[in-house]
């Protein structure tokens, strides 16, 4: 659960043979933040936002996740400072019947199946093709809504070699 998209290449460009193609870009760099949770059964929950990632944003996401899941949720997260903050720890203590947070070892993104979703987003959503942060947020939401309707792809994230431990 971390920011996922920044500035990237516009993708393949074609031009006359022997001439370097010119690509017009507006020069503005913008980004959006994504927080997501995936389940080995193929479920996907997410939020896309342009502001800062802080304890309030994380708590709101966890609260919504627990409500939508309808049962106790076990969340595996990296060791981002927000995930370990006093405010989040206090909220988790008061909601231990709804949600439990498990922190991964430090510096181990390869163990996180959510990182495979992030890579999928970066492969399919191209910031250089959008004109504003709102456009980028819209395209990102569109892609994530599509993935929500493709649980077989989300389930496939859990079959990568380093994250198989999550389904055994």
Short mmCIF file of C-alpha atoms in Angstrom, two decimals:
data_model
loop_
_atom_site.label_atom_id
_atom_site.label_comp_id
_atom_site.label_asym_id
_atom_site.label_seq_id
_atom_site.Cartn_x
_atom_site.Cartn_y
_atom_site.Cartn_z
CA UNK A 1 0.00 0.00 0.00
CA UNK A 2 2.04 2.86 -1.30
CA UNK A 3 2.12 5.47 -4.04
CA UNK A 4 2.16 3.69 -7.37
CA UNK A 5 2.24 6.01 -10.36
CA UNK A 6 4.58 8.75 -11.47
CA UNK A 7 5.86 10.03 -14.82
CA UNK A 8 6.60 7.39 -17.47
CA UNK A 9 7.33 7.03 -21.14
CA UNK A 10 4.42 7.52 -23.54
CA UNK A 11 5.11 4.06 -24.94
CA UNK A 12 6.19 2.99 -28.44
CA UNK A 13 6.44 5.74 -31.03
CA UNK A 14 6.52 5.28 -34.82
CA UNK A 15 8.15 7.59 -37.35
CA UNK A 16 9.69 7.59 -40.82
CA UNK A 17 12.60 5.17 -41.23
CA UNK A 18 15.93 6.79 -40.46
CA UNK A 19 14.41 9.77 -38.61
CA UNK A 20 14.08 10.14 -34.87
CA UNK A 21 10.39 10.59 -34.06
CA UNK A 22 9.32 13.62 -32.05
CA UNK A 23 6.85 13.20 -29.22
CA UNK A 24 5.06 16.26 -27.91
CA UNK A 25 4.51 16.27 -24.16
CA UNK A 26 3.24 19.06 -21.97
CA UNK A 27 6.23 18.90 -19.60
CA UNK A 28 4.02 18.69 -16.52
CA UNK A 29 4.74 15.85 -14.16
CA UNK A 30 1.99 14.70 -11.90
CA UNK A 31 1.17 11.64 -9.90
CA UNK A 32 -1.57 9.94 -7.99
CA UNK A 33 -1.39 7.73 -4.94
CA UNK A 34 -3.01 4.33 -4.75
CA UNK A 35 -3.83 2.21 -1.76
CA UNK A 36 -5.08 -1.29 -2.47
CA UNK A 37 -5.80 -4.61 -0.86
CA UNK A 38 -6.17 -7.91 -2.69
CA UNK A 39 -7.41 -11.31 -1.57
CA UNK A 40 -6.27 -14.68 -2.88
CA UNK A 41 -9.90 -15.38 -3.89
CA UNK A 42 -9.62 -12.55 -6.44
CA UNK A 43 -11.20 -9.64 -4.57
CA UNK A 44 -9.70 -6.16 -4.97
CA UNK A 45 -10.33 -3.03 -2.90
CA UNK A 46 -8.66 0.28 -3.67
CA UNK A 47 -8.62 4.01 -3.28
CA UNK A 48 -6.95 6.56 -5.56
CA UNK A 49 -6.03 9.96 -4.12
CA UNK A 50 -3.83 12.94 -4.93
CA UNK A 51 -3.12 14.18 -1.41
CA UNK A 52 -0.59 13.03 1.14
CA UNK A 53 -0.59 9.53 2.57
CA UNK A 54 -1.10 9.90 6.30
CA UNK A 55 -2.67 8.00 9.19
CA UNK A 56 -6.13 9.48 8.53
CA UNK A 57 -6.13 8.27 4.92
CA UNK A 58 -4.92 4.81 5.96
CA UNK A 59 -7.48 4.49 8.76
CA UNK A 60 -10.31 5.54 6.42
CA UNK A 61 -9.19 2.86 3.95
CA UNK A 62 -8.99 0.18 6.65
CA UNK A 63 -12.42 1.14 7.99
CA UNK A 64 -13.98 0.93 4.54
CA UNK A 65 -12.20 -2.36 3.85
CA UNK A 66 -13.53 -3.90 7.07
CA UNK A 67 -17.08 -2.69 6.34
CA UNK A 68 -17.07 -3.99 2.76
CA UNK A 69 -15.51 -7.35 3.64
CA UNK A 70 -18.21 -8.02 6.22
CA UNK A 71 -15.93 -10.17 8.37
CA UNK A 72 -12.57 -9.89 10.14
CA UNK A 73 -9.81 -8.90 7.72
CA UNK A 74 -6.12 -9.71 8.01
CA UNK A 75 -4.05 -7.08 6.23
CA UNK A 76 -0.42 -7.71 5.32
CA UNK A 77 1.40 -4.39 4.88
CA UNK A 78 4.94 -3.11 4.47
CA UNK A 79 6.67 -1.16 7.21
CA UNK A 80 5.76 2.30 5.97
CA UNK A 81 5.92 4.79 8.89
CA UNK A 82 2.18 5.48 8.57
CA UNK A 83 1.38 1.77 9.05
CA UNK A 84 3.33 1.85 12.33
CA UNK A 85 2.11 5.25 13.59
CA UNK A 86 0.58 5.74 17.05
CA UNK A 87 -2.71 6.89 15.54
CA UNK A 88 -3.03 3.73 13.40
CA UNK A 89 -1.93 1.48 16.28
CA UNK A 90 -4.57 3.03 18.55
CA UNK A 91 -7.28 2.65 15.89
CA UNK A 92 -6.32 -1.01 15.31
CA UNK A 93 -6.50 -1.69 19.06
CA UNK A 94 -10.06 -0.34 19.12
CA UNK A 95 -11.06 -2.35 16.03
CA UNK A 96 -9.27 -5.65 16.71
CA UNK A 97 -12.51 -7.58 16.19
CA UNK A 98 -12.78 -6.21 12.61
CA UNK A 99 -9.22 -5.97 11.31
CA UNK A 100 -5.71 -7.16 12.11
CA UNK A 101 -2.54 -5.71 10.62
CA UNK A 102 0.51 -7.90 9.98
CA UNK A 103 3.73 -6.09 9.04
CA UNK A 104 6.10 -7.67 6.56
CA UNK A 105 9.86 -7.85 7.13
CA UNK A 106 11.70 -4.68 6.17
CA UNK A 107 12.89 -4.25 2.57
CA UNK A 108 10.94 -7.20 1.18
CA UNK A 109 8.59 -5.89 -1.53
CA UNK A 110 8.99 -9.14 -3.47
CA UNK A 111 6.97 -10.91 -0.74
CA UNK A 112 3.98 -8.59 -1.21
CA UNK A 113 1.39 -9.73 -3.81
CA UNK A 114 0.05 -6.16 -3.90
CA UNK A 115 3.33 -5.12 -5.55
CA UNK A 116 2.38 -7.30 -8.52
CA UNK A 117 -0.82 -5.27 -8.85
CA UNK A 118 1.30 -2.08 -8.75
CA UNK A 119 3.47 -3.43 -11.58
CA UNK A 120 0.32 -4.32 -13.55
CA UNK A 121 -0.96 -0.75 -13.13
CA UNK A 122 2.35 0.72 -14.26
CA UNK A 123 2.31 -1.51 -17.36
CA UNK A 124 -1.21 -0.47 -18.39
CA UNK A 125 -1.74 3.11 -17.18
CA UNK A 126 0.55 5.64 -18.88
CA UNK A 127 0.85 9.03 -17.10
CA UNK A 128 2.47 10.61 -20.18
CA UNK A 129 -0.79 10.07 -22.08
CA UNK A 130 -2.85 12.09 -19.58
CA UNK A 131 -3.09 15.87 -19.32
CA UNK A 132 -3.67 16.31 -15.59
CA UNK A 133 -3.59 14.53 -12.25
CA UNK A 134 -7.39 14.22 -12.50
CA UNK A 135 -7.04 12.45 -15.87
CA UNK A 136 -4.41 10.14 -14.40
CA UNK A 137 -6.62 9.39 -11.39
CA UNK A 138 -9.56 8.67 -13.72
CA UNK A 139 -7.52 6.29 -15.90
CA UNK A 140 -6.12 4.56 -12.82
CA UNK A 141 -9.60 4.07 -11.33
CA UNK A 142 -10.85 2.80 -14.69
CA UNK A 143 -8.08 0.21 -14.82
CA UNK A 144 -8.65 -0.89 -11.20
CA UNK A 145 -12.43 -1.19 -11.75
CA UNK A 146 -11.65 -3.41 -14.74
CA UNK A 147 -9.37 -5.57 -12.57
CA UNK A 148 -12.16 -5.87 -9.99
CA UNK A 149 -14.25 -7.53 -12.72
CA UNK A 150 -11.34 -9.88 -13.55
CA UNK A 151 -10.82 -11.91 -10.36
CA UNK A 152 -8.94 -14.60 -12.29
CA UNK A 153 -6.17 -12.06 -12.96
CA UNK A 154 -6.08 -10.93 -9.32
CA UNK A 155 -5.88 -14.58 -8.19
CA UNK A 156 -2.94 -14.97 -10.58
CA UNK A 157 -0.94 -12.36 -8.64
CA UNK A 158 -0.71 -14.92 -5.81
CA UNK A 159 0.94 -17.54 -8.03
CA UNK A 160 4.17 -15.61 -8.54
CA UNK A 161 7.11 -17.55 -7.11
CA UNK A 162 7.88 -15.22 -4.17
CA UNK A 163 4.27 -14.77 -2.99
CA UNK A 164 2.98 -18.36 -3.20
CA UNK A 165 3.46 -18.57 0.58
CA UNK A 166 0.24 -16.55 0.94
CA UNK A 167 -1.96 -19.35 -0.45
CA UNK A 168 -0.26 -22.43 1.01
#
